Short mmCIF file of C-alpha atoms (C1' of nucleotides) in Angstrom, two decimals:
data_model
loop_
_atom_site.label_atom_id
_atom_site.label_comp_id
_atom_site.label_asym_id
_atom_site.label_seq_id
_atom_site.Cartn_x
_atom_site.Cartn_y
_atom_site.Cartn_z
CA MET A 1187 6.51 20.62 -17.89
CA ASN A 1188 5.62 23.93 -16.26
CA GLU A 1189 3.27 26.62 -17.38
CA ILE A 1190 4.79 29.24 -19.58
CA GLN A 1191 3.74 32.69 -18.57
CA LYS A 1192 4.66 36.17 -19.60
CA THR A 1193 1.58 38.17 -18.70
CA LYS A 1194 0.77 37.93 -15.02
CA VAL A 1195 -1.76 35.27 -14.28
CA ASP A 1196 -3.65 34.69 -11.10
CA PRO A 1197 -1.58 32.21 -9.07
CA ARG A 1198 -4.74 30.31 -8.30
CA VAL A 1199 -5.22 29.25 -11.90
CA LEU A 1200 -1.57 28.26 -12.14
CA ARG A 1201 -1.94 26.14 -9.05
CA THR A 1202 -5.18 24.58 -10.22
CA ARG A 1203 -3.88 23.72 -13.67
CA GLN A 1204 -0.69 22.26 -12.28
CA LEU A 1205 -2.65 20.11 -9.85
CA LEU A 1206 -4.91 18.92 -12.66
CA LYS A 1207 -2.00 18.09 -14.95
CA ASN A 1208 -0.14 16.22 -12.24
CA ALA A 1209 -3.30 14.31 -11.44
CA LEU A 1210 -3.76 13.31 -15.06
CA ILE A 1211 -0.17 12.07 -15.34
CA GLU A 1212 -0.57 10.09 -12.16
CA LEU A 1213 -3.77 8.49 -13.37
CA LEU A 1214 -2.22 7.64 -16.72
CA GLU A 1215 0.45 5.76 -14.80
CA GLU A 1216 -2.18 3.80 -12.95
CA MET A 1217 -4.92 3.00 -15.46
CA GLU A 1218 -5.92 2.83 -19.09
CA PRO A 1219 -6.83 6.18 -20.65
CA ASP A 1220 -10.48 5.22 -21.14
CA LYS A 1221 -10.86 4.65 -17.40
CA ILE A 1222 -9.85 8.22 -16.66
CA THR A 1223 -12.75 10.55 -15.93
CA VAL A 1224 -13.09 14.18 -15.01
CA ASN A 1225 -14.32 12.92 -11.68
CA ARG A 1226 -11.12 11.04 -10.98
CA ILE A 1227 -8.86 13.81 -12.21
CA ALA A 1228 -10.57 16.38 -10.01
CA GLU A 1229 -10.60 14.07 -7.04
CA ARG A 1230 -6.90 13.26 -7.41
CA ALA A 1231 -6.07 16.93 -7.85
CA THR A 1232 -8.15 17.85 -4.79
CA ILE A 1233 -10.01 20.23 -7.01
CA ASN A 1234 -13.73 20.55 -7.39
CA ARG A 1235 -15.03 18.86 -10.51
CA VAL A 1236 -16.75 22.01 -11.70
CA THR A 1237 -13.46 23.87 -11.59
CA PHE A 1238 -12.08 21.50 -14.20
CA TYR A 1239 -14.58 22.87 -16.69
CA LEU A 1240 -13.44 26.40 -15.97
CA HIS A 1241 -10.10 25.46 -17.54
CA TYR A 1242 -10.74 22.73 -20.07
CA ARG A 1243 -13.68 21.80 -22.25
CA ASP A 1244 -13.09 18.11 -21.61
CA ILE A 1245 -10.26 15.63 -21.10
CA GLN A 1246 -9.29 15.61 -24.74
CA ASP A 1247 -9.07 19.38 -24.75
CA MET A 1248 -6.85 19.16 -21.70
CA MET A 1249 -4.55 16.69 -23.45
CA GLU A 1250 -4.34 18.84 -26.55
CA LYS A 1251 -3.30 21.82 -24.48
CA MET A 1252 -0.73 19.73 -22.67
CA ALA A 1253 0.60 18.43 -25.98
CA GLU A 1254 0.92 22.00 -27.18
CA GLU A 1255 2.92 22.92 -24.11
CA MET A 1256 5.10 19.87 -24.69
CA VAL A 1257 5.90 21.04 -28.20
CA LEU A 1258 6.99 24.43 -26.88
CA GLU A 1259 9.15 22.83 -24.21
CA ILE A 1260 10.80 20.56 -26.75
CA GLU A 1261 11.56 23.36 -29.16
CA LYS A 1262 13.02 25.33 -26.32
CA ALA A 1263 15.16 22.37 -25.27
CA MET A 1264 16.43 21.85 -28.79
CA THR A 1265 17.44 25.45 -29.46
CA LYS A 1266 18.82 25.89 -25.98
CA THR A 1267 21.42 23.19 -26.44
CA VAL A 1268 22.52 24.71 -29.72
CA GLU A 1269 23.19 28.00 -27.98
CA GLU A 1270 25.14 26.40 -25.14
CA LYS A 1271 27.41 24.25 -27.24
CA LYS A 1272 28.14 26.41 -30.22
CA THR A 1273 28.86 23.51 -32.53
CA GLY A 1274 25.42 23.48 -34.09
CA GLY A 1275 24.31 20.61 -36.28
CA ASP A 1276 21.50 18.17 -35.84
CA ASP A 1277 23.50 15.98 -33.52
CA VAL A 1278 23.35 18.68 -30.89
CA ILE A 1279 19.69 19.32 -31.44
CA LEU A 1280 19.02 15.63 -30.98
CA LEU A 1281 21.09 15.49 -27.84
CA GLY A 1282 19.18 18.42 -26.39
CA LEU A 1283 15.93 16.63 -27.12
CA LEU A 1284 17.05 13.38 -25.53
CA GLU A 1285 18.34 15.15 -22.46
CA HIS A 1286 15.07 16.99 -22.12
CA ILE A 1287 13.14 13.73 -22.34
CA ALA A 1288 15.44 12.10 -19.80
CA ALA A 1289 14.95 15.03 -17.45
CA ASN A 1290 11.17 14.61 -17.71
CA ALA A 1291 11.22 10.85 -17.79
CA LYS A 1292 8.08 10.35 -15.74
CA PHE A 1293 6.03 12.51 -18.08
CA TYR A 1294 7.32 11.02 -21.30
CA LYS A 1295 7.11 7.46 -20.08
CA VAL A 1296 3.43 7.96 -19.53
CA ILE A 1297 2.49 9.79 -22.69
CA ILE A 1298 4.62 7.96 -25.26
CA GLY A 1299 5.86 5.02 -23.24
CA SER A 1300 3.42 2.56 -21.76
CA ARG A 1301 0.44 2.54 -24.07
CA GLY A 1302 0.74 6.15 -25.04
CA VAL A 1303 -1.77 8.78 -25.91
CA PRO A 1304 -2.17 9.34 -29.65
CA ILE A 1305 -2.30 13.12 -29.52
CA PHE A 1306 1.19 13.34 -28.04
CA HIS A 1307 2.54 10.91 -30.58
CA GLU A 1308 1.14 13.04 -33.36
CA ARG A 1309 2.70 16.23 -32.11
CA LEU A 1310 6.07 14.56 -31.66
CA ARG A 1311 5.86 13.13 -35.14
CA ASP A 1312 5.11 16.57 -36.51
CA ILE A 1313 8.29 17.86 -34.92
CA PHE A 1314 10.40 15.09 -36.42
CA VAL A 1315 8.84 15.39 -39.84
CA LYS A 1316 9.63 19.07 -39.89
CA LYS A 1317 13.20 18.56 -38.71
CA ILE A 1318 13.94 15.73 -41.11
CA ASN A 1319 12.30 17.47 -44.03
CA ASP A 1320 14.79 20.28 -43.59
CA GLY A 1321 17.77 18.00 -43.09
CA VAL A 1322 17.21 15.55 -45.90
CA THR A 1323 19.72 15.69 -48.76
CA LYS A 1324 17.57 15.60 -51.80
CA HIS A 1325 20.13 15.00 -54.52
CA ILE A 1326 21.37 11.82 -52.88
CA LEU A 1327 17.82 10.59 -52.53
CA ALA A 1328 17.16 11.12 -56.21
CA GLU A 1329 20.40 9.41 -57.07
CA LYS A 1330 19.44 6.36 -55.06
CA GLY A 1331 15.91 6.23 -56.43
CA ILE A 1332 14.29 7.01 -53.12
CA GLN A 1333 11.20 9.20 -52.89
CA GLN A 1334 11.64 12.14 -50.56
CA ASP A 1335 8.34 11.70 -48.76
CA VAL A 1336 9.06 8.03 -48.16
CA ALA A 1337 12.46 8.92 -46.75
CA VAL A 1338 10.83 11.46 -44.43
CA TRP A 1339 8.20 8.98 -43.30
CA PHE A 1340 10.91 6.45 -42.70
CA GLY A 1341 13.27 8.73 -40.82
CA SER A 1342 10.71 10.42 -38.61
CA ALA A 1343 9.02 7.17 -37.70
CA ALA A 1344 12.35 5.54 -36.90
CA MET A 1345 13.27 8.47 -34.70
CA LEU A 1346 9.98 8.67 -32.84
CA GLY A 1347 9.66 4.93 -32.43
CA THR A 1348 13.20 4.43 -31.25
CA ILE A 1349 12.82 7.14 -28.65
CA ALA A 1350 9.51 5.67 -27.56
CA SER A 1351 11.08 2.25 -27.10
CA TRP A 1352 13.97 3.82 -25.27
CA VAL A 1353 11.58 5.53 -22.86
CA ARG A 1354 9.41 2.45 -22.57
CA ASN A 1355 12.44 0.41 -21.49
CA ASP A 1356 13.32 2.98 -18.81
CA MET A 1357 16.12 4.56 -20.83
CA PRO A 1358 18.83 1.89 -20.58
CA TYR A 1359 21.24 4.14 -22.50
CA SER A 1360 22.38 7.67 -21.81
CA PRO A 1361 21.20 10.47 -24.09
CA GLN A 1362 24.75 10.79 -25.37
CA PHE A 1363 24.97 7.12 -26.23
CA LEU A 1364 21.60 7.04 -27.94
CA ALA A 1365 22.40 10.15 -29.95
CA ARG A 1366 25.55 8.37 -31.11
CA GLN A 1367 23.51 5.32 -32.06
CA PHE A 1368 21.23 7.52 -34.12
CA ALA A 1369 24.22 9.01 -35.85
CA LEU A 1370 25.53 5.55 -36.69
CA LEU A 1371 22.16 4.35 -37.93
CA PHE A 1372 21.36 7.46 -39.92
CA ARG A 1373 24.78 8.28 -41.28
CA ARG A 1374 24.97 4.91 -42.94
CA GLU A 1375 22.26 6.12 -45.18
CA ASP A 1376 23.92 9.31 -46.35
CA LEU A 1377 20.38 10.56 -46.74
CA TYR A 1378 20.04 12.53 -43.60
CA GLU A 1379 22.32 15.19 -42.23
CA THR A 1380 23.15 13.93 -38.78
CA ASP A 1381 26.42 15.75 -38.23
CA MET B 1172 -11.04 -9.18 -42.03
CA ASN B 1173 -13.40 -12.10 -41.77
CA GLU B 1174 -13.96 -14.48 -38.93
CA ILE B 1175 -11.75 -17.53 -38.93
CA GLN B 1176 -13.70 -20.65 -38.21
CA LYS B 1177 -12.96 -24.33 -38.22
CA THR B 1178 -15.60 -25.67 -35.84
CA LYS B 1179 -19.09 -24.88 -37.01
CA VAL B 1180 -20.49 -21.82 -35.36
CA ASP B 1181 -24.06 -20.63 -35.30
CA PRO B 1182 -24.45 -18.32 -38.30
CA ARG B 1183 -26.26 -15.88 -36.07
CA VAL B 1184 -23.18 -15.15 -34.01
CA LEU B 1185 -21.10 -14.79 -37.18
CA ARG B 1186 -23.60 -12.34 -38.54
CA THR B 1187 -23.85 -10.42 -35.30
CA ARG B 1188 -20.09 -10.13 -34.84
CA GLN B 1189 -19.56 -9.08 -38.42
CA LEU B 1190 -22.23 -6.42 -38.12
CA LEU B 1191 -20.67 -5.14 -34.90
CA LYS B 1192 -17.19 -5.03 -36.39
CA ASN B 1193 -18.35 -3.25 -39.51
CA ALA B 1194 -20.21 -0.77 -37.36
CA LEU B 1195 -17.14 -0.06 -35.28
CA ILE B 1196 -15.00 0.54 -38.37
CA GLU B 1197 -17.63 2.85 -39.78
CA LEU B 1198 -17.83 4.83 -36.57
CA LEU B 1199 -14.05 5.09 -36.35
CA GLU B 1200 -14.17 6.69 -39.79
CA GLU B 1201 -16.69 9.21 -38.61
CA MET B 1202 -15.68 10.22 -35.09
CA GLU B 1203 -12.98 10.19 -32.46
CA PRO B 1204 -12.61 6.90 -30.58
CA ASP B 1205 -13.75 8.40 -27.28
CA LYS B 1206 -17.07 9.39 -28.83
CA ILE B 1207 -17.83 5.80 -29.73
CA THR B 1208 -20.18 4.06 -27.33
CA VAL B 1209 -21.73 0.63 -27.13
CA ASN B 1210 -24.99 2.35 -27.83
CA ARG B 1211 -23.77 3.76 -31.13
CA ILE B 1212 -22.09 0.55 -32.21
CA ALA B 1213 -25.22 -1.48 -31.56
CA GLU B 1214 -27.45 1.08 -33.23
CA ARG B 1215 -25.25 1.24 -36.33
CA ALA B 1216 -25.08 -2.54 -36.46
CA THR B 1217 -28.85 -2.79 -36.10
CA ILE B 1218 -28.21 -5.07 -33.15
CA ASN B 1219 -29.68 -4.80 -29.71
CA ARG B 1220 -27.31 -3.22 -27.24
CA VAL B 1221 -27.59 -6.14 -24.84
CA THR B 1222 -26.42 -8.51 -27.55
CA PHE B 1223 -23.13 -6.66 -27.68
CA TYR B 1224 -22.37 -7.80 -24.15
CA LEU B 1225 -23.03 -11.41 -25.13
CA HIS B 1226 -19.96 -11.19 -27.38
CA TYR B 1227 -17.61 -8.65 -25.85
CA ARG B 1228 -16.95 -7.46 -22.34
CA ASP B 1229 -16.62 -3.87 -23.51
CA ILE B 1230 -15.34 -1.85 -26.47
CA GLN B 1231 -11.72 -2.34 -25.53
CA ASP B 1232 -12.23 -6.07 -25.34
CA MET B 1233 -13.77 -5.93 -28.79
CA MET B 1234 -10.79 -4.06 -30.17
CA GLU B 1235 -8.36 -6.50 -28.63
CA LYS B 1236 -10.15 -9.41 -30.24
CA MET B 1237 -10.16 -7.59 -33.58
CA ALA B 1238 -6.45 -6.86 -33.23
CA GLU B 1239 -5.83 -10.54 -32.58
CA GLU B 1240 -7.71 -11.45 -35.73
CA MET B 1241 -5.70 -8.88 -37.64
CA VAL B 1242 -2.46 -10.51 -36.50
CA LEU B 1243 -3.64 -13.88 -37.76
CA GLU B 1244 -4.68 -12.40 -41.09
CA ILE B 1245 -1.35 -10.69 -41.50
CA GLU B 1246 0.65 -13.79 -40.71
CA LYS B 1247 -1.45 -15.70 -43.19
CA ALA B 1248 -0.87 -13.03 -45.82
CA MET B 1249 2.87 -13.06 -45.24
CA THR B 1250 3.33 -16.82 -45.46
CA LYS B 1251 0.88 -17.15 -48.31
CA THR B 1252 2.97 -14.98 -50.60
CA VAL B 1253 6.07 -16.97 -49.77
CA GLU B 1254 4.35 -20.12 -50.89
CA GLU B 1255 3.08 -18.62 -54.13
CA LYS B 1256 6.33 -17.10 -55.24
CA LYS B 1257 8.88 -19.63 -54.21
CA THR B 1258 11.70 -17.13 -53.96
CA GLY B 1259 11.42 -16.69 -50.21
CA GLY B 1260 13.26 -13.86 -48.47
CA ASP B 1261 11.97 -10.94 -46.49
CA ASP B 1262 11.26 -8.92 -49.59
CA VAL B 1263 8.47 -11.29 -50.51
CA ILE B 1264 7.10 -11.37 -47.00
CA LEU B 1265 7.00 -7.60 -47.01
CA LEU B 1266 5.28 -7.51 -50.36
CA GLY B 1267 2.65 -9.93 -49.13
CA LEU B 1268 2.05 -7.71 -46.13
CA LEU B 1269 1.72 -4.55 -48.20
CA GLU B 1270 -0.62 -6.21 -50.66
CA HIS B 1271 -2.76 -7.44 -47.80
CA ILE B 1272 -2.95 -3.95 -46.36
CA ALA B 1273 -3.79 -2.49 -49.74
CA ALA B 1274 -6.54 -5.05 -50.18
CA ASN B 1275 -8.04 -4.05 -46.82
CA ALA B 1276 -7.33 -0.36 -47.19
CA LYS B 1277 -10.50 0.83 -45.52
CA PHE B 1278 -9.80 -1.17 -42.38
CA TYR B 1279 -6.15 -0.23 -42.08
CA LYS B 1280 -6.72 3.42 -42.84
CA VAL B 1281 -9.02 3.59 -39.86
CA ILE B 1282 -7.02 1.64 -37.33
CA ILE B 1283 -3.50 2.84 -38.09
CA GLY B 1284 -4.18 5.71 -40.45
CA SER B 1285 -6.20 8.65 -39.30
CA ARG B 1286 -5.63 8.95 -35.59
CA GLY B 1287 -5.23 5.27 -35.02
CA VAL B 1288 -6.08 3.02 -32.15
CA PRO B 1289 -3.09 2.17 -29.92
CA ILE B 1290 -3.88 -1.52 -29.50
CA PHE B 1291 -3.56 -2.17 -33.23
CA HIS B 1292 -0.33 -0.24 -33.41
CA GLU B 1293 1.08 -2.38 -30.62
CA ARG B 1294 0.21 -5.64 -32.29
CA LEU B 1295 1.68 -4.52 -35.59
CA ARG B 1296 4.82 -3.41 -33.84
CA ASP B 1297 5.10 -6.80 -32.18
CA ILE B 1298 5.01 -8.43 -35.59
CA PHE B 1299 7.76 -6.21 -36.95
CA VAL B 1300 9.93 -6.58 -33.89
CA LYS B 1301 9.75 -10.34 -34.21
CA LYS B 1302 10.50 -10.29 -37.92
CA ILE B 1303 13.38 -7.87 -37.65
CA ASN B 1304 14.87 -9.60 -34.64
CA ASP B 1305 15.21 -12.73 -36.75
CA GLY B 1306 16.54 -10.92 -39.78
CA VAL B 1307 19.10 -8.69 -38.16
CA THR B 1308 22.73 -9.51 -38.90
CA LYS B 1309 24.39 -9.35 -35.55
CA HIS B 1310 28.04 -9.43 -36.50
CA ILE B 1311 27.71 -6.37 -38.68
CA LEU B 1312 25.93 -4.53 -35.90
CA ALA B 1313 28.73 -5.29 -33.47
CA GLU B 1314 31.28 -4.24 -36.02
CA LYS B 1315 29.59 -0.89 -36.46
CA GLY B 1316 29.15 -0.34 -32.75
CA ILE B 1317 25.37 -0.50 -32.90
CA GLN B 1318 23.36 -2.12 -30.13
CA GLN B 1319 21.06 -4.85 -31.37
CA ASP B 1320 18.01 -3.72 -29.43
CA VAL B 1321 18.43 -0.19 -30.70
CA ALA B 1322 18.66 -1.49 -34.24
CA VAL B 1323 15.48 -3.48 -33.74
CA TRP B 1324 13.66 -0.51 -32.24
CA PHE B 1325 14.82 1.59 -35.13
CA GLY B 1326 13.94 -0.86 -37.87
CA SER B 1327 10.54 -1.88 -36.58
CA ALA B 1328 9.49 1.69 -35.87
CA ALA B 1329 10.63 2.80 -39.31
CA MET B 1330 8.67 0.00 -40.90
CA LEU B 1331 5.49 0.53 -38.93
CA GLY B 1332 5.57 4.29 -39.23
CA THR B 1333 6.32 4.32 -42.93
CA ILE B 1334 3.45 1.96 -43.61
CA ALA B 1335 1.17 4.06 -41.41
CA SER B 1336 2.07 7.20 -43.33
CA TRP B 1337 1.61 5.36 -46.59
CA VAL B 1338 -1.90 4.31 -45.53
CA ARG B 1339 -2.67 7.72 -44.09
CA ASN B 1340 -1.85 9.32 -47.42
CA ASP B 1341 -4.16 6.91 -49.27
CA MET B 1342 -1.35 4.72 -50.56
CA PRO B 1343 0.14 6.93 -53.28
CA TYR B 1344 2.58 4.13 -54.21
CA SER B 1345 1.94 0.55 -55.22
CA PRO B 1346 2.91 -2.23 -52.79
CA GLN B 1347 5.65 -3.26 -55.19
CA PHE B 1348 7.10 0.23 -55.32
CA LEU B 1349 6.99 0.70 -51.56
CA ALA B 1350 8.62 -2.69 -50.99
CA ARG B 1351 11.40 -1.56 -53.31
CA GLN B 1352 11.76 1.67 -51.36
CA PHE B 1353 12.10 -0.32 -48.17
CA ALA B 1354 14.77 -2.45 -49.77
CA LEU B 1355 16.68 0.66 -50.82
CA LEU B 1356 16.36 2.27 -47.41
CA PHE B 1357 17.20 -0.84 -45.44
CA ARG B 1358 19.85 -2.34 -47.66
CA ARG B 1359 21.94 0.76 -47.34
CA GLU B 1360 22.41 -0.19 -43.76
CA ASP B 1361 23.69 -3.73 -44.34
CA LEU B 1362 22.16 -4.40 -40.97
CA TYR B 1363 18.94 -5.96 -42.01
CA GLU B 1364 18.40 -8.81 -44.42
CA THR B 1365 16.04 -7.40 -46.97
CA ASP B 1366 16.86 -9.66 -49.89
"C1'" DG C 1048 -41.51 -30.80 -35.08
"C1'" DA C 1049 -39.03 -30.78 -30.78
"C1'" DC C 1050 -34.94 -29.01 -28.82
"C1'" DT C 1051 -31.20 -25.76 -28.24
"C1'" DT C 1052 -29.11 -21.47 -28.72
"C1'" DT C 1053 -29.17 -16.69 -29.85
"C1'" DT C 1054 -31.29 -12.42 -29.92
"C1'" DT C 1055 -34.62 -9.18 -28.25
"C1'" DT C 1056 -37.27 -6.59 -24.94
"C1'" DT C 1057 -37.87 -4.12 -20.80
"C1'" DA C 1058 -36.11 -2.67 -16.73
"C1'" DC C 1059 -32.85 -1.26 -13.23
"C1'" DA C 1060 -29.06 1.07 -10.39
"C1'" DA C 1061 -24.77 3.24 -10.67
"C1'" DC C 1062 -21.92 6.40 -12.67
"C1'" DG C 1063 -20.09 10.25 -15.77
"C1'" DT C 1064 -21.06 14.55 -18.22
"C1'" DG C 1065 -21.71 19.36 -18.79
"C1'" DT C 1066 -23.99 23.33 -16.96
"C1'" DC C 1067 -26.62 26.24 -13.68
"C1'" DG C 1068 -26.83 29.94 -9.72
"C1'" DG C 1069 -25.21 31.38 -5.65
"C1'" DA C 1070 -21.96 31.20 -1.65
"C1'" DT C 1071 -17.14 31.37 -0.21
"C1'" DA C 1072 -12.42 32.38 -0.47
"C1'" DA C 1073 -8.27 34.17 -2.55
"C1'" DT C 1074 -5.96 37.82 -5.16
"C1'" DC C 1075 -5.27 42.45 -6.81
"C1'" DA C 1076 -5.20 47.48 -6.94
"C1'" DA C 1077 -5.39 51.78 -4.58
"C1'" DT D 1253 -6.36 47.90 4.95
"C1'" DT D 1254 -10.28 48.19 2.22
"C1'" DG D 1255 -13.05 47.40 -1.59
"C1'" DA D 1256 -13.50 45.34 -6.01
"C1'" DT D 1257 -12.47 41.53 -8.79
"C1'" DT D 1258 -11.80 36.97 -9.87
"C1'" DA D 1259 -11.33 31.99 -8.93
"C1'" DT D 1260 -13.01 28.21 -6.58
"C1'" DC D 1261 -16.44 25.57 -4.19
"C1'" DC D 1262 -21.06 23.65 -3.29
"C1'" DG D 1263 -25.49 21.62 -4.33
"C1'" DA D 1264 -28.31 20.42 -7.87
"C1'" DC D 1265 -30.15 19.26 -12.36
"C1'" DA D 1266 -31.15 16.67 -16.93
"C1'" DC D 1267 -29.22 13.56 -19.75
"C1'" DG D 1268 -26.56 9.84 -21.65
"C1'" DT D 1269 -23.71 5.49 -20.83
"C1'" DT D 1270 -22.73 1.29 -18.56
"C1'" DG D 1271 -23.31 -3.40 -17.23
"C1'" DT D 1272 -26.56 -6.72 -15.65
"C1'" DA D 1273 -30.96 -9.35 -14.99
"C1'" DA D 1274 -35.10 -12.15 -16.22
"C1'" DA D 1275 -38.24 -13.59 -19.48
"C1'" DA D 1276 -40.19 -13.66 -24.18
"C1'" DA D 1277 -39.42 -14.13 -29.10
"C1'" DA D 1278 -36.83 -15.67 -33.01
"C1'" DA D 1279 -33.56 -18.43 -35.51
"C1'" DG D 1280 -30.84 -22.45 -36.07
"C1'" DT D 1281 -30.03 -27.57 -35.30
"C1'" DC D 1282 -31.00 -32.45 -35.45
#
DNA sequence: GACTTTTTTTACAACGTGTCGGATAATCAA
DNA sequence: TTGATTATCCGACACGTTGTAAAAAAAGTC
């Protein structure tokens, strides 16, 4: 989960922000979110408390920015896999996502695993809603008497929640295997394009 | 979401706790959870701040106790409907749940709707996991090559998330209609007993 | 009405927050 | 390398929150 930079940025701010983010992740592993203070974050990051405020308005602002970065990373991971394996299709996109999550297991276990931080959940849900909204086959829905928005709620929640449980349980299945499970679970519905 | 009492309890504590709970719900409607303080809760409840600590250790403790009460209410609502309509089956249990949520819309919109409070999400998820674990048809899962735990993750997350979205969007469908949608979405899988 | 329990009042120390101004150190540009 | 720029650190401040204490006042119980 590294900083994305095109324009040259003072390496000091990169270092500071990275230290702060690492500190926050560490603290989220160790204690409930409401016990985390700017004091503790700064202390853990070996950064002066005042410096925190030079980068973030408060802890929530920091989390929002981190969630935004996460979204960018995920979208990159999903398109990247499509380019590598030219097959295309949602199965590949899903696999890219799962592999990305597995590669950043520590981060994702903390922010959607254990208790989770709502803001990250929301952003992830947004991603799934968008993806599924595109991939839903409307005529079959209508035929079966299923409302599109309900189907999207259902599918995105199932996806997010299953991945969260997978992460929470320390990923007992490989990304490949889980992607296959999704295909089996979703394809049975004929409502979502999974391959 | 009223207090459940068998042994007689001083009406003052009932009144105080009800005022505190109402105040918390109100504040959750108005501001982000991290802006809510014991000060504000007590002020809104027209209760002295010190009195808060006579009932709860802190805000998180208060939320945990409220979540526990919610679980009891939900289980009551689910069994109650089964008794009324003698048909039995998970469809009726689900309908009882949805009607209960609709009847307490204000409460549920706040705690699982808007941004939501993790502790309530967890408890609800526990309920669904338990229900679905009982109702899952294992032989069909094995036949289809689907892991049982994955199916349970999937089903419970879909259920919880769909209901959350339904509440978030001010319940655009009746409980009956949504229960039917669930039946359509789940029955297509032949994995879950929905009727 | 006497007794018990709850709530209130006032007070306290410890901590967290957000923001100063000025000193120090690191980076950049020439 | 030097000088200018920018980031970080340091000490300090006012203010709000937390959790607890002891004693008085109020409400409920029998």
